[in-house]
Amino acid sequence: MTELFLADTSALVRYFRRQSDPNWDHVVAAGRIGICEPVRQEYLRAAGARSAYYEADSLLQETFPYYVVRDDVWDGTAALQHRLAEKSWHQSASPVDLLVAATAAHHELTVLHADTDFETIARLTGQPVRRID
């Protein structure tokens, strides 16, 4: 089975800055890396001028499949944060990290990241994660 990914913002930043292995270009071209709305918004928040925002948004839409964040994913984020709190790890993952992890779990995707918070989540949940390095 071909591995499919949900990219975190940290992975997008590394990818677009060319700070990742060039082999990821083939994975992107094959449509195997997608994004979700929280990642899209977080990435676009860093865009400079208005024109840069629209260019970046178009690039994201043309390049990456889009995975919907279902309403019930919020329940998953609350449960995940609670589980992290049981280990005193609750301050590691941001709300966006929790949404990405829960969305990836819902769609049975591997989280692609450059953020150690996803390693922490994976230690707890066992869900697949992979660094983009």
PDB file of C-alpha atoms in Angstrom:
ATOM      1  CA  MET A   1       0.000   0.000   0.000  1.00  0.00           C
ATOM      2  CA  THR A   2       1.249   3.479  -0.887  1.00  0.00           C
ATOM      3  CA  GLU A   3       1.821   5.750   2.098  1.00  0.00           C
ATOM      4  CA  LEU A   4      -0.241   8.953   2.047  1.00  0.00           C
ATOM      5  CA  PHE A   5       0.616  11.989   4.145  1.00  0.00           C
ATOM      6  CA  LEU A   6      -1.035  14.967   5.798  1.00  0.00           C
ATOM      7  CA  ALA A   7       1.515  17.787   5.947  1.00  0.00           C
ATOM      8  CA  ASP A   8       1.899  19.997   8.960  1.00  0.00           C
ATOM      9  CA  THR A   9       2.866  23.627   8.400  1.00  0.00           C
ATOM     10  CA  SER A  10       6.414  22.851   9.520  1.00  0.00           C
ATOM     11  CA  ALA A  11       6.741  20.358   6.650  1.00  0.00           C
ATOM     12  CA  LEU A  12       5.401  22.862   4.111  1.00  0.00           C
ATOM     13  CA  VAL A  13       7.882  25.479   5.251  1.00  0.00           C
ATOM     14  CA  ARG A  14      10.808  23.050   4.932  1.00  0.00           C
ATOM     15  CA  TYR A  15       9.569  21.833   1.565  1.00  0.00           C
ATOM     16  CA  PHE A  16       9.111  25.274   0.008  1.00  0.00           C
ATOM     17  CA  ARG A  17      12.408  26.563   1.420  1.00  0.00           C
ATOM     18  CA  ARG A  18      14.135  23.561  -0.209  1.00  0.00           C
ATOM     19  CA  GLN A  19      15.292  22.375   3.240  1.00  0.00           C
ATOM     20  CA  SER A  20      14.155  18.808   2.649  1.00  0.00           C
ATOM     21  CA  ASP A  21      15.340  15.881   0.586  1.00  0.00           C
ATOM     22  CA  PRO A  22      14.636  16.521  -3.127  1.00  0.00           C
ATOM     23  CA  ASN A  23      12.973  13.091  -3.321  1.00  0.00           C
ATOM     24  CA  TRP A  24       9.927  14.656  -1.662  1.00  0.00           C
ATOM     25  CA  ASP A  25       9.280  16.426  -4.999  1.00  0.00           C
ATOM     26  CA  HIS A  26       8.243  13.067  -6.464  1.00  0.00           C
ATOM     27  CA  VAL A  27       5.917  12.358  -3.545  1.00  0.00           C
ATOM     28  CA  VAL A  28       4.291  15.783  -3.922  1.00  0.00           C
ATOM     29  CA  ALA A  29       3.981  15.355  -7.708  1.00  0.00           C
ATOM     30  CA  ALA A  30       2.269  11.998  -7.157  1.00  0.00           C
ATOM     31  CA  GLY A  31      -0.395  13.711  -5.011  1.00  0.00           C
ATOM     32  CA  ARG A  32       0.544  11.714  -1.934  1.00  0.00           C
ATOM     33  CA  ILE A  33       0.916  14.712   0.393  1.00  0.00           C
ATOM     34  CA  GLY A  34      -2.194  16.655   1.337  1.00  0.00           C
ATOM     35  CA  ILE A  35      -3.110  19.525   3.616  1.00  0.00           C
ATOM     36  CA  CYS A  36      -6.091  20.493   5.748  1.00  0.00           C
ATOM     37  CA  GLU A  37      -7.645  23.874   6.523  1.00  0.00           C
ATOM     38  CA  PRO A  38      -5.752  24.604   9.771  1.00  0.00           C
ATOM     39  CA  VAL A  39      -2.445  24.041   7.956  1.00  0.00           C
ATOM     40  CA  ARG A  40      -3.538  26.174   5.009  1.00  0.00           C
ATOM     41  CA  GLN A  41      -4.482  29.054   7.295  1.00  0.00           C
ATOM     42  CA  GLU A  42      -1.358  28.782   9.415  1.00  0.00           C
ATOM     43  CA  TYR A  43       0.864  28.722   6.320  1.00  0.00           C
ATOM     44  CA  LEU A  44      -0.907  31.673   4.675  1.00  0.00           C
ATOM     45  CA  ARG A  45      -0.693  33.695   7.875  1.00  0.00           C
ATOM     46  CA  ALA A  46       3.042  34.040   7.189  1.00  0.00           C
ATOM     47  CA  ALA A  47       2.544  35.362   3.649  1.00  0.00           C
ATOM     48  CA  GLY A  48       3.794  38.905   3.196  1.00  0.00           C
ATOM     49  CA  ALA A  49       1.851  41.289   0.987  1.00  0.00           C
ATOM     50  CA  ARG A  50      -1.651  40.651  -0.309  1.00  0.00           C
ATOM     51  CA  SER A  51      -0.300  39.430  -3.653  1.00  0.00           C
ATOM     52  CA  ALA A  52       2.002  36.944  -1.866  1.00  0.00           C
ATOM     53  CA  TYR A  53      -0.996  35.638   0.070  1.00  0.00           C
ATOM     54  CA  TYR A  54      -2.992  34.968  -3.100  1.00  0.00           C
ATOM     55  CA  GLU A  55       0.007  33.430  -4.874  1.00  0.00           C
ATOM     56  CA  ALA A  56       0.692  31.116  -1.940  1.00  0.00           C
ATOM     57  CA  ASP A  57      -2.974  30.156  -1.662  1.00  0.00           C
ATOM     58  CA  SER A  58      -3.130  29.294  -5.371  1.00  0.00           C
ATOM     59  CA  LEU A  59       0.064  27.270  -5.090  1.00  0.00           C
ATOM     60  CA  LEU A  60      -1.318  25.269  -2.164  1.00  0.00           C
ATOM     61  CA  GLN A  61      -4.585  24.583  -4.003  1.00  0.00           C
ATOM     62  CA  GLU A  62      -2.781  23.502  -7.188  1.00  0.00           C
ATOM     63  CA  THR A  63      -0.179  21.362  -5.426  1.00  0.00           C
ATOM     64  CA  PHE A  64      -1.788  19.507  -2.536  1.00  0.00           C
ATOM     65  CA  PRO A  65      -4.923  17.403  -2.140  1.00  0.00           C
ATOM     66  CA  TYR A  66      -7.260  18.820   0.488  1.00  0.00           C
ATOM     67  CA  TYR A  67      -8.485  16.775   3.462  1.00  0.00           C
ATOM     68  CA  VAL A  68     -11.591  17.978   5.262  1.00  0.00           C
ATOM     69  CA  VAL A  69     -11.481  18.517   9.015  1.00  0.00           C
ATOM     70  CA  ARG A  70     -14.775  17.013  10.101  1.00  0.00           C
ATOM     71  CA  ASP A  71     -16.682  18.527  13.016  1.00  0.00           C
ATOM     72  CA  ASP A  72     -16.225  15.388  15.113  1.00  0.00           C
ATOM     73  CA  VAL A  73     -12.440  15.785  14.869  1.00  0.00           C
ATOM     74  CA  TRP A  74     -12.753  18.407  17.604  1.00  0.00           C
ATOM     75  CA  ASP A  75     -13.842  15.653  19.988  1.00  0.00           C
ATOM     76  CA  GLY A  76     -10.679  13.806  19.030  1.00  0.00           C
ATOM     77  CA  THR A  77      -8.522  16.837  19.797  1.00  0.00           C
ATOM     78  CA  ALA A  78     -10.072  17.213  23.245  1.00  0.00           C
ATOM     79  CA  ALA A  79      -9.509  13.538  24.004  1.00  0.00           C
ATOM     80  CA  LEU A  80      -5.940  13.723  22.718  1.00  0.00           C
ATOM     81  CA  GLN A  81      -5.142  16.792  24.806  1.00  0.00           C
ATOM     82  CA  HIS A  82      -6.574  15.015  27.855  1.00  0.00           C
ATOM     83  CA  ARG A  83      -4.358  11.986  27.189  1.00  0.00           C
ATOM     84  CA  LEU A  84      -1.345  14.283  26.817  1.00  0.00           C
ATOM     85  CA  ALA A  85      -2.239  15.941  30.135  1.00  0.00           C
ATOM     86  CA  GLU A  86      -2.239  12.550  31.850  1.00  0.00           C
ATOM     87  CA  LYS A  87       1.482  12.352  30.976  1.00  0.00           C
ATOM     88  CA  SER A  88       2.078  16.086  31.696  1.00  0.00           C
ATOM     89  CA  TRP A  89       2.778  16.541  27.962  1.00  0.00           C
ATOM     90  CA  HIS A  90      -0.227  18.802  27.289  1.00  0.00           C
ATOM     91  CA  GLN A  91       1.861  21.950  26.805  1.00  0.00           C
ATOM     92  CA  SER A  92       3.738  20.477  23.854  1.00  0.00           C
ATOM     93  CA  ALA A  93       1.094  20.384  21.129  1.00  0.00           C
ATOM     94  CA  SER A  94      -0.733  23.488  19.890  1.00  0.00           C
ATOM     95  CA  PRO A  95      -4.409  23.402  18.898  1.00  0.00           C
ATOM     96  CA  VAL A  96      -3.325  23.257  15.231  1.00  0.00           C
ATOM     97  CA  ASP A  97      -1.024  20.305  16.006  1.00  0.00           C
ATOM     98  CA  LEU A  98      -3.911  18.507  17.695  1.00  0.00           C
ATOM     99  CA  LEU A  99      -6.202  19.181  14.717  1.00  0.00           C
ATOM    100  CA  VAL A 100      -3.601  17.936  12.250  1.00  0.00           C
ATOM    101  CA  ALA A 101      -2.974  14.774  14.269  1.00  0.00           C
ATOM    102  CA  ALA A 102      -6.692  14.047  14.702  1.00  0.00           C
ATOM    103  CA  THR A 103      -7.446  14.780  11.032  1.00  0.00           C
ATOM    104  CA  ALA A 104      -4.605  12.516   9.906  1.00  0.00           C
ATOM    105  CA  ALA A 105      -5.890   9.759  12.183  1.00  0.00           C
ATOM    106  CA  HIS A 106      -9.423  10.153  10.815  1.00  0.00           C
ATOM    107  CA  HIS A 107      -8.242   9.889   7.192  1.00  0.00           C
ATOM    108  CA  GLU A 108      -5.648   7.188   8.037  1.00  0.00           C
ATOM    109  CA  LEU A 109      -2.730   9.358   6.882  1.00  0.00           C
ATOM    110  CA  THR A 110       0.836   9.681   8.125  1.00  0.00           C
ATOM    111  CA  VAL A 111       1.609  13.108   9.591  1.00  0.00           C
ATOM    112  CA  LEU A 112       4.505  14.682   7.685  1.00  0.00           C
ATOM    113  CA  HIS A 113       6.255  17.203   9.900  1.00  0.00           C
ATOM    114  CA  ALA A 114       9.399  18.937  11.108  1.00  0.00           C
ATOM    115  CA  ASP A 115       7.999  19.479  14.610  1.00  0.00           C
ATOM    116  CA  THR A 116       8.869  17.300  17.604  1.00  0.00           C
ATOM    117  CA  ASP A 117       5.367  17.779  19.029  1.00  0.00           C
ATOM    118  CA  PHE A 118       4.164  15.171  16.540  1.00  0.00           C
ATOM    119  CA  GLU A 119       6.753  12.708  17.842  1.00  0.00           C
ATOM    120  CA  THR A 120       5.310  13.285  21.317  1.00  0.00           C
ATOM    121  CA  ILE A 121       1.779  12.677  20.054  1.00  0.00           C
ATOM    122  CA  ALA A 122       2.905   9.531  18.226  1.00  0.00           C
ATOM    123  CA  ARG A 123       4.538   8.146  21.383  1.00  0.00           C
ATOM    124  CA  LEU A 124       1.135   8.366  23.018  1.00  0.00           C
ATOM    125  CA  THR A 125      -1.169   7.346  20.166  1.00  0.00           C
ATOM    126  CA  GLY A 126       1.016   5.126  18.026  1.00  0.00           C
ATOM    127  CA  GLN A 127      -0.159   6.950  14.923  1.00  0.00           C
ATOM    128  CA  PRO A 128       2.313   7.121  12.039  1.00  0.00           C
ATOM    129  CA  VAL A 129       4.433  10.253  11.698  1.00  0.00           C
ATOM    130  CA  ARG A 130       7.430  11.053   9.532  1.00  0.00           C
ATOM    131  CA  ARG A 131       9.946  13.894   9.522  1.00  0.00           C
ATOM    132  CA  ILE A 132      10.416  15.660   6.200  1.00  0.00           C
ATOM    133  CA  ASP A 133      14.182  16.123   6.643  1.00  0.00           C
TER     134      ASP A 133
END
